[in-house]
mmCIF file of C-alpha atoms and ligand atoms in Angstrom:
data_model
loop_
_atom_site.group_PDB
_atom_site.id
_atom_site.type_symbol
_atom_site.label_atom_id
_atom_site.label_comp_id
_atom_site.label_asym_id
_atom_site.label_seq_id
_atom_site.Cartn_x
_atom_site.Cartn_y
_atom_site.Cartn_z
ATOM 1 C CA MET S 1 -5.851 -12.609 3.756
ATOM 2 C CA LEU S 2 -2.466 -11.890 5.316
ATOM 3 C CA VAL S 3 -0.021 -9.215 4.182
ATOM 4 C CA PRO S 4 3.450 -9.158 5.708
ATOM 5 C CA GLU S 5 4.017 -5.664 7.121
ATOM 6 C CA SER S 6 7.797 -5.932 6.719
ATOM 7 C CA GLU S 7 8.742 -9.572 6.130
ATOM 8 C CA LEU S 8 8.859 -9.228 2.345
ATOM 9 C CA LYS S 9 10.541 -5.847 2.162
ATOM 10 C CA TRP S 10 14.035 -5.717 0.692
ATOM 11 C CA PHE S 11 15.910 -5.424 3.976
ATOM 12 C CA SER S 12 14.132 -8.504 5.300
ATOM 13 C CA VAL S 13 14.556 -10.776 2.296
ATOM 14 C CA GLN S 14 17.893 -9.701 0.838
ATOM 15 C CA PRO S 15 19.916 -8.322 3.786
ATOM 16 C CA SER S 16 23.227 -8.809 1.934
ATOM 17 C CA PRO S 17 23.878 -9.011 -1.799
ATOM 18 C CA GLY S 18 22.584 -12.302 -3.147
ATOM 19 C CA VAL S 19 21.818 -13.643 0.345
ATOM 20 C CA PHE S 20 18.118 -14.253 0.828
ATOM 21 C CA ASP S 21 16.364 -14.748 4.160
ATOM 22 C CA PHE S 22 12.751 -15.872 4.079
ATOM 23 C CA SER S 23 12.476 -16.909 7.723
ATOM 24 C CA GLY S 24 9.988 -14.176 8.686
ATOM 25 C CA TYR S 25 7.893 -14.786 5.614
ATOM 26 C CA ARG S 26 7.910 -18.553 6.128
ATOM 27 C CA ARG S 27 6.505 -18.211 9.642
ATOM 28 C CA MET S 28 3.601 -16.195 8.260
ATOM 29 C CA ALA S 29 3.143 -18.525 5.310
ATOM 30 C CA ALA S 30 2.907 -21.508 7.666
ATOM 31 C CA PHE S 31 0.219 -19.705 9.654
ATOM 32 C CA ALA S 32 -1.665 -18.786 6.473
ATOM 33 C CA HIS S 33 -1.439 -22.349 5.259
ATOM 34 C CA ALA S 34 -2.616 -23.842 8.567
ATOM 35 C CA ASN S 35 -5.574 -21.466 8.618
ATOM 36 C CA ASP S 36 -6.467 -21.734 4.960
ATOM 37 C CA MET S 37 -5.788 -18.056 4.296
ATOM 38 C CA ASP S 38 -4.491 -16.284 1.211
ATOM 39 C CA MET S 39 -1.539 -13.924 1.306
ATOM 40 C CA ARG S 40 -0.706 -10.751 -0.610
ATOM 41 C CA GLY S 41 2.800 -9.554 -1.422
ATOM 42 C CA HIS S 42 4.271 -6.239 -0.299
ATOM 43 C CA VAL S 43 6.624 -4.954 -1.841
ATOM 44 C CA PHE S 44 9.339 -5.031 -4.582
ATOM 45 C CA VAL S 45 10.158 -1.376 -5.194
ATOM 46 C CA TRP S 46 9.991 1.249 -2.459
ATOM 47 C CA HIS S 47 12.214 4.155 -1.405
ATOM 48 C CA ARG S 48 12.264 2.851 2.171
ATOM 49 C CA ALA S 49 13.175 -0.423 3.911
ATOM 50 C CA ASN S 50 16.102 -1.075 1.609
ATOM 51 C CA PRO S 51 19.266 -2.738 2.948
ATOM 52 C CA ASP S 52 22.260 -0.408 3.324
ATOM 53 C CA TRP S 53 24.225 -2.106 0.548
ATOM 54 C CA LEU S 54 21.582 -1.654 -2.126
ATOM 55 C CA GLU S 55 21.908 1.980 -3.194
ATOM 56 C CA GLY S 56 25.687 1.713 -3.633
ATOM 57 C CA ALA S 57 25.298 -1.462 -5.678
ATOM 58 C CA LEU S 58 23.112 0.244 -8.301
ATOM 59 C CA THR S 59 26.154 1.582 -10.121
ATOM 60 C CA ASP S 60 24.763 1.727 -13.633
ATOM 61 C CA ARG S 61 21.583 0.948 -15.485
ATOM 62 C CA ARG S 62 22.434 -2.596 -16.479
ATOM 63 C CA THR S 63 23.572 -3.584 -13.018
ATOM 64 C CA ALA S 64 20.512 -1.993 -11.404
ATOM 65 C CA GLU S 65 18.200 -3.844 -13.780
ATOM 66 C CA LYS S 66 19.965 -7.123 -13.083
ATOM 67 C CA ILE S 67 19.753 -6.688 -9.322
ATOM 68 C CA LEU S 68 16.063 -5.820 -9.460
ATOM 69 C CA ALA S 69 15.281 -8.666 -11.860
ATOM 70 C CA SER S 70 17.021 -11.286 -9.760
ATOM 71 C CA HIS S 71 15.416 -10.015 -6.554
ATOM 72 C CA ILE S 72 11.924 -10.206 -8.025
ATOM 73 C CA LYS S 73 12.631 -13.604 -9.562
ATOM 74 C CA ARG S 74 13.877 -15.129 -6.323
ATOM 75 C CA VAL S 75 11.102 -13.647 -4.177
ATOM 76 C CA THR S 76 8.320 -14.717 -6.525
ATOM 77 C CA GLN S 77 9.817 -18.206 -6.723
ATOM 78 C CA GLU S 78 9.718 -18.445 -2.945
ATOM 79 C CA THR S 79 6.223 -17.037 -2.509
ATOM 80 C CA ALA S 80 4.381 -18.737 -5.382
ATOM 81 C CA PRO S 81 1.929 -20.420 -5.349
ATOM 82 C CA LEU S 82 0.666 -18.814 -2.132
ATOM 83 C CA ILE S 83 1.007 -15.179 -3.224
ATOM 84 C CA ARG S 84 -0.627 -14.300 -6.532
ATOM 85 C CA ASN S 85 -1.134 -10.588 -5.991
ATOM 86 C CA TRP S 86 1.699 -8.114 -5.406
ATOM 87 C CA ASP S 87 2.392 -4.488 -4.665
ATOM 88 C CA VAL S 88 5.097 -4.021 -7.262
ATOM 89 C CA VAL S 89 5.826 -0.313 -6.783
ATOM 90 C CA ASN S 90 4.981 1.601 -3.615
ATOM 91 C CA GLU S 91 4.740 5.358 -2.996
ATOM 92 C CA ALA S 92 6.476 6.578 -6.150
ATOM 93 C CA ILE S 93 4.683 9.955 -6.143
ATOM 94 C CA ASP S 94 5.677 12.691 -3.713
ATOM 95 C CA THR S 95 3.619 15.861 -3.454
ATOM 96 C CA GLU S 96 6.754 17.728 -2.388
ATOM 97 C CA SER S 97 8.622 16.646 -5.509
ATOM 98 C CA GLY S 98 10.227 19.411 -7.548
ATOM 99 C CA ARG S 99 9.727 17.315 -10.678
ATOM 100 C CA GLU S 100 6.940 18.076 -13.095
ATOM 101 C CA ASP S 101 5.815 14.407 -13.083
ATOM 102 C CA GLY S 102 5.737 14.338 -9.272
ATOM 103 C CA LEU S 103 8.018 11.301 -9.018
ATOM 104 C CA ARG S 104 9.683 10.920 -5.618
ATOM 105 C CA GLU S 105 13.178 12.257 -5.985
ATOM 106 C CA GLU S 106 14.772 10.339 -3.131
ATOM 107 C CA SER S 107 13.913 6.944 -4.639
ATOM 108 C CA ILE S 108 17.087 4.932 -5.188
ATOM 109 C CA TRP S 109 15.356 3.408 -8.222
ATOM 110 C CA LEU S 110 14.621 6.773 -9.802
ATOM 111 C CA LYS S 111 18.229 7.782 -9.253
ATOM 112 C CA ALA S 112 19.592 4.571 -10.764
ATOM 113 C CA LEU S 113 17.144 3.994 -13.607
ATOM 114 C CA GLY S 114 15.237 7.220 -14.232
ATOM 115 C CA PRO S 115 11.425 7.371 -14.502
ATOM 116 C CA ASP S 116 11.294 4.139 -16.512
ATOM 117 C CA TYR S 117 11.933 2.192 -13.334
ATOM 118 C CA ILE S 118 8.180 1.976 -12.866
ATOM 119 C CA PRO S 119 7.201 0.176 -16.115
ATOM 120 C CA LEU S 120 10.410 -1.830 -15.797
ATOM 121 C CA ALA S 121 9.454 -3.164 -12.349
ATOM 122 C CA PHE S 122 6.057 -4.253 -13.661
ATOM 123 C CA LYS S 123 7.619 -5.919 -16.694
ATOM 124 C CA LEU S 124 10.096 -7.793 -14.511
ATOM 125 C CA ALA S 125 7.360 -8.996 -12.159
ATOM 126 C CA HIS S 126 5.290 -10.152 -15.108
ATOM 127 C CA ALA S 127 8.271 -11.908 -16.668
ATOM 128 C CA ALA S 128 9.079 -13.637 -13.380
ATOM 129 C CA ASP S 129 5.555 -15.073 -13.154
ATOM 130 C CA PRO S 130 3.040 -14.107 -15.865
ATOM 131 C CA GLY S 131 0.073 -15.229 -13.754
ATOM 132 C CA LEU S 132 0.574 -12.597 -11.050
ATOM 133 C CA THR S 133 -1.781 -9.668 -10.518
ATOM 134 C CA LEU S 134 0.316 -6.536 -10.167
ATOM 135 C CA ALA S 135 -0.567 -3.383 -8.255
ATOM 136 C CA TYR S 136 0.722 0.126 -7.789
ATOM 137 C CA ASN S 137 0.174 1.214 -4.168
ATOM 138 C CA ASP S 138 0.202 4.695 -2.570
ATOM 139 C CA TYR S 139 -1.135 6.858 0.254
ATOM 140 C CA GLY S 140 -2.537 10.366 0.315
ATOM 141 C CA LEU S 141 -4.991 9.855 -2.530
ATOM 142 C CA GLU S 142 -8.212 9.858 -0.551
ATOM 143 C CA GLN S 143 -8.420 13.164 1.216
ATOM 144 C CA GLY S 144 -9.367 16.637 0.122
ATOM 145 C CA ASP S 145 -6.420 18.972 0.414
ATOM 146 C CA GLY S 146 -4.263 20.459 -2.356
ATOM 147 C CA GLY S 147 -1.461 17.967 -1.868
ATOM 148 C CA ASN S 148 -3.794 15.010 -2.312
ATOM 149 C CA ARG S 149 -5.201 16.582 -5.459
ATOM 150 C CA ARG S 150 -1.748 16.904 -6.986
ATOM 151 C CA LYS S 151 -1.024 13.347 -5.965
ATOM 152 C CA ARG S 152 -4.129 12.078 -7.743
ATOM 153 C CA ARG S 153 -3.213 13.974 -10.900
ATOM 154 C CA CYS S 154 0.390 12.757 -10.943
ATOM 155 C CA THR S 155 -0.640 9.185 -10.092
ATOM 156 C CA LEU S 156 -3.089 9.038 -12.965
ATOM 157 C CA ARG S 157 -0.497 10.380 -15.401
ATOM 158 C CA MET S 158 2.126 7.959 -14.110
ATOM 159 C CA LEU S 159 -0.246 4.982 -14.505
ATOM 160 C CA GLU S 160 -1.117 6.044 -18.069
ATOM 161 C CA LYS S 161 2.554 6.375 -18.912
ATOM 162 C CA CYS S 162 3.353 3.022 -17.348
ATOM 163 C CA LEU S 163 0.695 1.283 -19.443
ATOM 164 C CA ARG S 164 1.840 3.086 -22.604
ATOM 165 C CA ALA S 165 5.382 1.907 -21.924
ATOM 166 C CA GLY S 166 4.112 -1.689 -21.735
ATOM 167 C CA GLY S 167 4.224 -1.966 -17.935
ATOM 168 C CA PRO S 168 1.526 -4.496 -17.000
ATOM 169 C CA VAL S 169 -0.089 -2.728 -14.036
ATOM 170 C CA HIS S 170 -3.417 -4.339 -13.146
ATOM 171 C CA ALA S 171 -4.574 -2.553 -10.027
ATOM 172 C CA LEU S 172 -4.268 0.548 -7.899
ATOM 173 C CA GLY S 173 -3.996 0.102 -4.143
ATOM 174 C CA LEU S 174 -5.413 3.006 -2.158
ATOM 175 C CA GLN S 175 -3.518 2.612 1.090
ATOM 176 C CA SER S 176 -6.225 4.573 2.930
ATOM 177 C CA HIS S 177 -4.276 5.640 5.986
ATOM 178 C CA LEU S 178 -7.087 8.016 6.842
ATOM 179 C CA GLN S 179 -6.864 10.921 9.252
ATOM 180 C CA ALA S 180 -10.172 11.624 10.925
ATOM 181 C CA HIS S 181 -9.387 15.334 11.358
ATOM 182 C CA MET S 182 -8.876 15.896 7.608
ATOM 183 C CA PRO S 183 -11.717 16.334 5.137
ATOM 184 C CA LEU S 184 -12.365 13.502 2.697
ATOM 185 C CA ALA S 185 -12.138 14.289 -0.986
ATOM 186 C CA HIS S 186 -15.378 14.095 -2.921
ATOM 187 C CA ASN S 187 -15.834 14.971 -6.587
ATOM 188 C CA ASP S 188 -12.175 15.087 -7.479
ATOM 189 C CA PHE S 189 -11.618 11.692 -5.825
ATOM 190 C CA ARG S 190 -14.668 10.194 -7.533
ATOM 191 C CA SER S 191 -13.479 11.246 -10.971
ATOM 192 C CA PHE S 192 -10.006 9.964 -10.131
ATOM 193 C CA LEU S 193 -11.441 6.513 -9.315
ATOM 194 C CA ARG S 194 -13.435 6.554 -12.549
ATOM 195 C CA ASP S 195 -10.361 7.568 -14.565
ATOM 196 C CA VAL S 196 -8.289 4.792 -13.005
ATOM 197 C CA ARG S 197 -10.979 2.233 -13.762
ATOM 198 C CA ALA S 198 -11.254 3.546 -17.319
ATOM 199 C CA LEU S 199 -7.600 2.566 -17.746
ATOM 200 C CA GLY S 200 -8.700 -0.988 -16.985
ATOM 201 C CA LEU S 201 -7.257 -1.123 -13.485
ATOM 202 C CA ALA S 202 -8.899 -2.762 -10.497
ATOM 203 C CA LEU S 203 -9.131 -0.783 -7.246
ATOM 204 C CA TYR S 204 -8.126 -2.091 -3.830
ATOM 205 C CA ILE S 205 -8.051 -0.641 -0.354
ATOM 206 C CA THR S 206 -4.768 -2.030 0.877
ATOM 207 C CA GLU S 207 -3.799 -0.491 4.238
ATOM 208 C CA LEU S 208 -6.872 0.942 5.895
ATOM 209 C CA ASP S 209 -6.528 2.497 9.319
ATOM 210 C CA LEU S 210 -7.839 5.639 10.950
ATOM 211 C CA ASP S 211 -5.698 8.117 12.828
ATOM 212 C CA VAL S 212 -8.001 9.510 15.511
ATOM 213 C CA SER S 213 -5.248 11.127 17.563
ATOM 214 C CA ARG S 214 -6.226 14.653 16.587
ATOM 215 C CA LEU S 215 -9.904 14.431 17.472
ATOM 216 C CA PHE S 216 -10.856 16.278 20.627
ATOM 217 C CA GLY S 217 -13.840 16.334 22.946
ATOM 218 C CA ARG S 218 -15.760 13.681 24.842
ATOM 219 C CA MET S 219 -14.876 10.061 24.156
ATOM 220 C CA ASP S 220 -18.412 9.234 22.943
ATOM 221 C CA ASP S 221 -18.340 12.118 20.502
ATOM 222 C CA ARG S 222 -14.917 11.180 19.192
ATOM 223 C CA ILE S 223 -16.001 7.590 18.596
ATOM 224 C CA LYS S 224 -19.073 8.805 16.709
ATOM 225 C CA LEU S 225 -16.993 11.169 14.606
ATOM 226 C CA ALA S 226 -14.496 8.442 13.749
ATOM 227 C CA GLN S 227 -17.257 5.996 12.837
ATOM 228 C CA ASN S 228 -19.055 8.549 10.693
ATOM 229 C CA TYR S 229 -15.810 9.390 8.968
ATOM 230 C CA LEU S 230 -15.020 5.789 8.127
ATOM 231 C CA ARG S 231 -18.593 5.168 7.026
ATOM 232 C CA ALA S 232 -18.469 8.192 4.720
ATOM 233 C CA TYR S 233 -15.267 6.861 3.158
ATOM 234 C CA LEU S 234 -16.711 3.383 2.635
ATOM 235 C CA ASP S 235 -19.864 4.860 1.075
ATOM 236 C CA LEU S 236 -17.801 7.109 -1.152
ATOM 237 C CA VAL S 237 -15.575 4.369 -2.567
ATOM 238 C CA GLN S 238 -18.504 2.016 -3.043
ATOM 239 C CA GLU S 239 -20.466 4.625 -4.985
ATOM 240 C CA GLU S 240 -17.848 4.234 -7.658
ATOM 241 C CA GLY S 241 -18.290 0.470 -7.244
ATOM 242 C CA ALA S 242 -15.792 -2.254 -7.815
ATOM 243 C CA ILE S 243 -13.414 -1.985 -4.900
ATOM 244 C CA GLU S 244 -12.220 -5.567 -5.201
ATOM 245 C CA MET S 245 -10.690 -5.983 -1.778
ATOM 246 C CA LEU S 246 -10.328 -4.213 1.506
ATOM 247 C CA LEU S 247 -7.420 -4.859 3.834
ATOM 248 C CA THR S 248 -6.680 -3.120 7.102
ATOM 249 C CA TRP S 249 -3.054 -2.437 8.089
ATOM 250 C CA GLY S 250 -3.065 -4.719 11.078
ATOM 251 C CA LEU S 251 -5.941 -6.081 13.086
ATOM 252 C CA SER S 252 -5.488 -4.805 16.631
ATOM 253 C CA ASP S 253 -4.572 -1.325 17.890
ATOM 254 C CA ARG S 254 -1.981 -3.029 20.074
ATOM 255 C CA TYR S 255 0.369 -3.561 17.137
ATOM 256 C CA SER S 256 -0.654 -0.652 14.897
ATOM 257 C CA TRP S 257 2.272 1.117 13.250
ATOM 258 C CA LEU S 258 0.491 4.382 14.167
ATOM 259 C CA ARG S 259 1.323 3.707 17.802
ATOM 260 C CA LYS S 260 4.937 4.611 17.150
ATOM 261 C CA ASP S 261 3.876 8.273 17.139
ATOM 262 C CA ASN S 262 0.858 7.909 19.405
ATOM 263 C CA PRO S 263 1.451 5.157 21.948
ATOM 264 C CA GLY S 264 -2.072 5.150 23.380
ATOM 265 C CA LEU S 265 -3.899 5.361 20.060
ATOM 266 C CA ALA S 266 -7.268 3.567 20.137
ATOM 267 C CA GLY S 267 -9.900 2.967 17.479
ATOM 268 C CA ALA S 268 -7.514 2.848 14.522
ATOM 269 C CA LEU S 269 -8.206 -0.809 13.687
ATOM 270 C CA PRO S 270 -11.062 -3.319 14.005
ATOM 271 C CA LEU S 271 -9.787 -4.764 17.302
ATOM 272 C CA ASP S 272 -8.713 -2.693 20.287
ATOM 273 C CA ALA S 273 -5.499 -3.188 22.231
ATOM 274 C CA ASP S 274 -7.059 -6.081 24.217
ATOM 275 C CA PHE S 275 -8.270 -7.795 21.038
ATOM 276 C CA ASP S 276 -11.891 -6.882 21.725
ATOM 277 C CA ARG S 277 -13.996 -5.459 18.916
ATOM 278 C CA GLY S 278 -13.529 -1.702 18.695
ATOM 279 C CA PRO S 279 -15.657 0.991 17.032
ATOM 280 C CA MET S 280 -14.274 0.235 13.584
ATOM 281 C CA TRP S 281 -15.482 -3.361 13.753
ATOM 282 C CA GLY S 282 -19.173 -2.454 13.608
ATOM 283 C CA THR S 283 -18.626 0.232 10.990
ATOM 284 C CA LEU S 284 -16.840 -2.195 8.672
ATOM 285 C CA LYS S 285 -19.503 -4.799 9.258
ATOM 286 C CA GLU S 286 -22.313 -2.434 8.298
ATOM 287 C CA GLY S 287 -20.555 -0.177 5.831
ATOM 288 C CA TRP S 288 -18.507 -2.762 3.970
ATOM 289 C CA LEU S 289 -19.996 -6.192 4.557
ATOM 290 C CA HIS S 290 -23.562 -4.762 4.747
ATOM 291 C CA ILE S 291 -24.573 -7.070 7.597
HETATM 292 C C1 LIG T 301 5.121 0.243 7.887
HETATM 293 C C2 LIG T 301 5.070 -0.905 8.885
HETATM 294 O O1 LIG T 301 3.745 -1.098 9.293
HETATM 295 C C3 LIG T 301 5.960 -0.594 10.061
HETATM 296 O O2 LIG T 301 5.995 -1.705 10.931
HETATM 297 C C4 LIG T 301 7.361 -0.255 9.561
HETATM 298 O O3 LIG T 301 8.131 0.159 10.655
HETATM 299 C C5 LIG T 301 7.315 0.860 8.533
HETATM 300 O O4 LIG T 301 6.453 0.485 7.491
HETATM 301 N N1 LIG T 301 2.840 2.398 3.884
HETATM 302 C C6 LIG T 301 3.338 1.192 3.496
HETATM 303 C C7 LIG T 301 3.790 0.226 4.515
HETATM 304 O O5 LIG T 301 3.294 0.856 2.303
HETATM 305 O O6 LIG T 301 4.866 -0.554 4.057
HETATM 306 C C8 LIG T 301 4.167 0.892 5.806
HETATM 307 O O7 LIG T 301 4.382 -0.121 6.755
HETATM 308 C C9 LIG T 301 3.086 1.844 6.249
HETATM 309 C C10 LIG T 301 2.866 2.920 5.219
#
């Protein structure tokens, strides 16, 4: 399954008001089609990757709603029938938020529409194409520190509120940008997964990679540590069962977004920078595919 890393973000598809550009997406869609692969959509509502004109255009509630509705409508028209599963809202919770509900204050959508922007986005996606499966997607839910704990709490409350407000959210995407030097969460994370499933939501791993840049010591030892870490995560999520899909954020270290900060990073993705199988390959094969 292919997920466009940027080709379906706002600044790619609607660079100027009402002007849509699907050229990047169409190249990927042609590849997916030729190789008999599915695609997943990412993303309608995010605080980043918005074109410069957008924030200023959201002058009042009605206008903001109209702009969001027509964007979602046009993009789903273009991408159906290939894409049936979408990240509708991305990264709406911010552990640094001064708000009680933890909503990310810098979101242009929060500023224009208030906290209801979340159920609204899901309603608009559903109205645009009622057959779509709709996900909320976020990072920082999987590890053990205080910030992650707050994030889990606020995420659960936000999802409950969204459903109560009639927002048809069907799944939670755990981005799973894991950091091998940080402890994994255990009990608190397990009960979070159970609570999310009890709301009727499916669970996905949507953007798995492993930042190994802050592991030290001999190469062999670092590889072992990274593999054990990933294996522990896979075991943990599977204990709670029902992770419906696992996607890595890229395939080869060569093009990993993590390389922006760590140019030589290795072992973050299944394939290394030369497209050979790296340490993660075997761990995914055993720990996820059980072969
Ligand atoms: C990243 C892309 O991989 C980069 O190429 C881009 O420069 C920035 O965005 N969480 C998300 C993704 O939901 O959209 C981000 O993708 C990575 C973090």
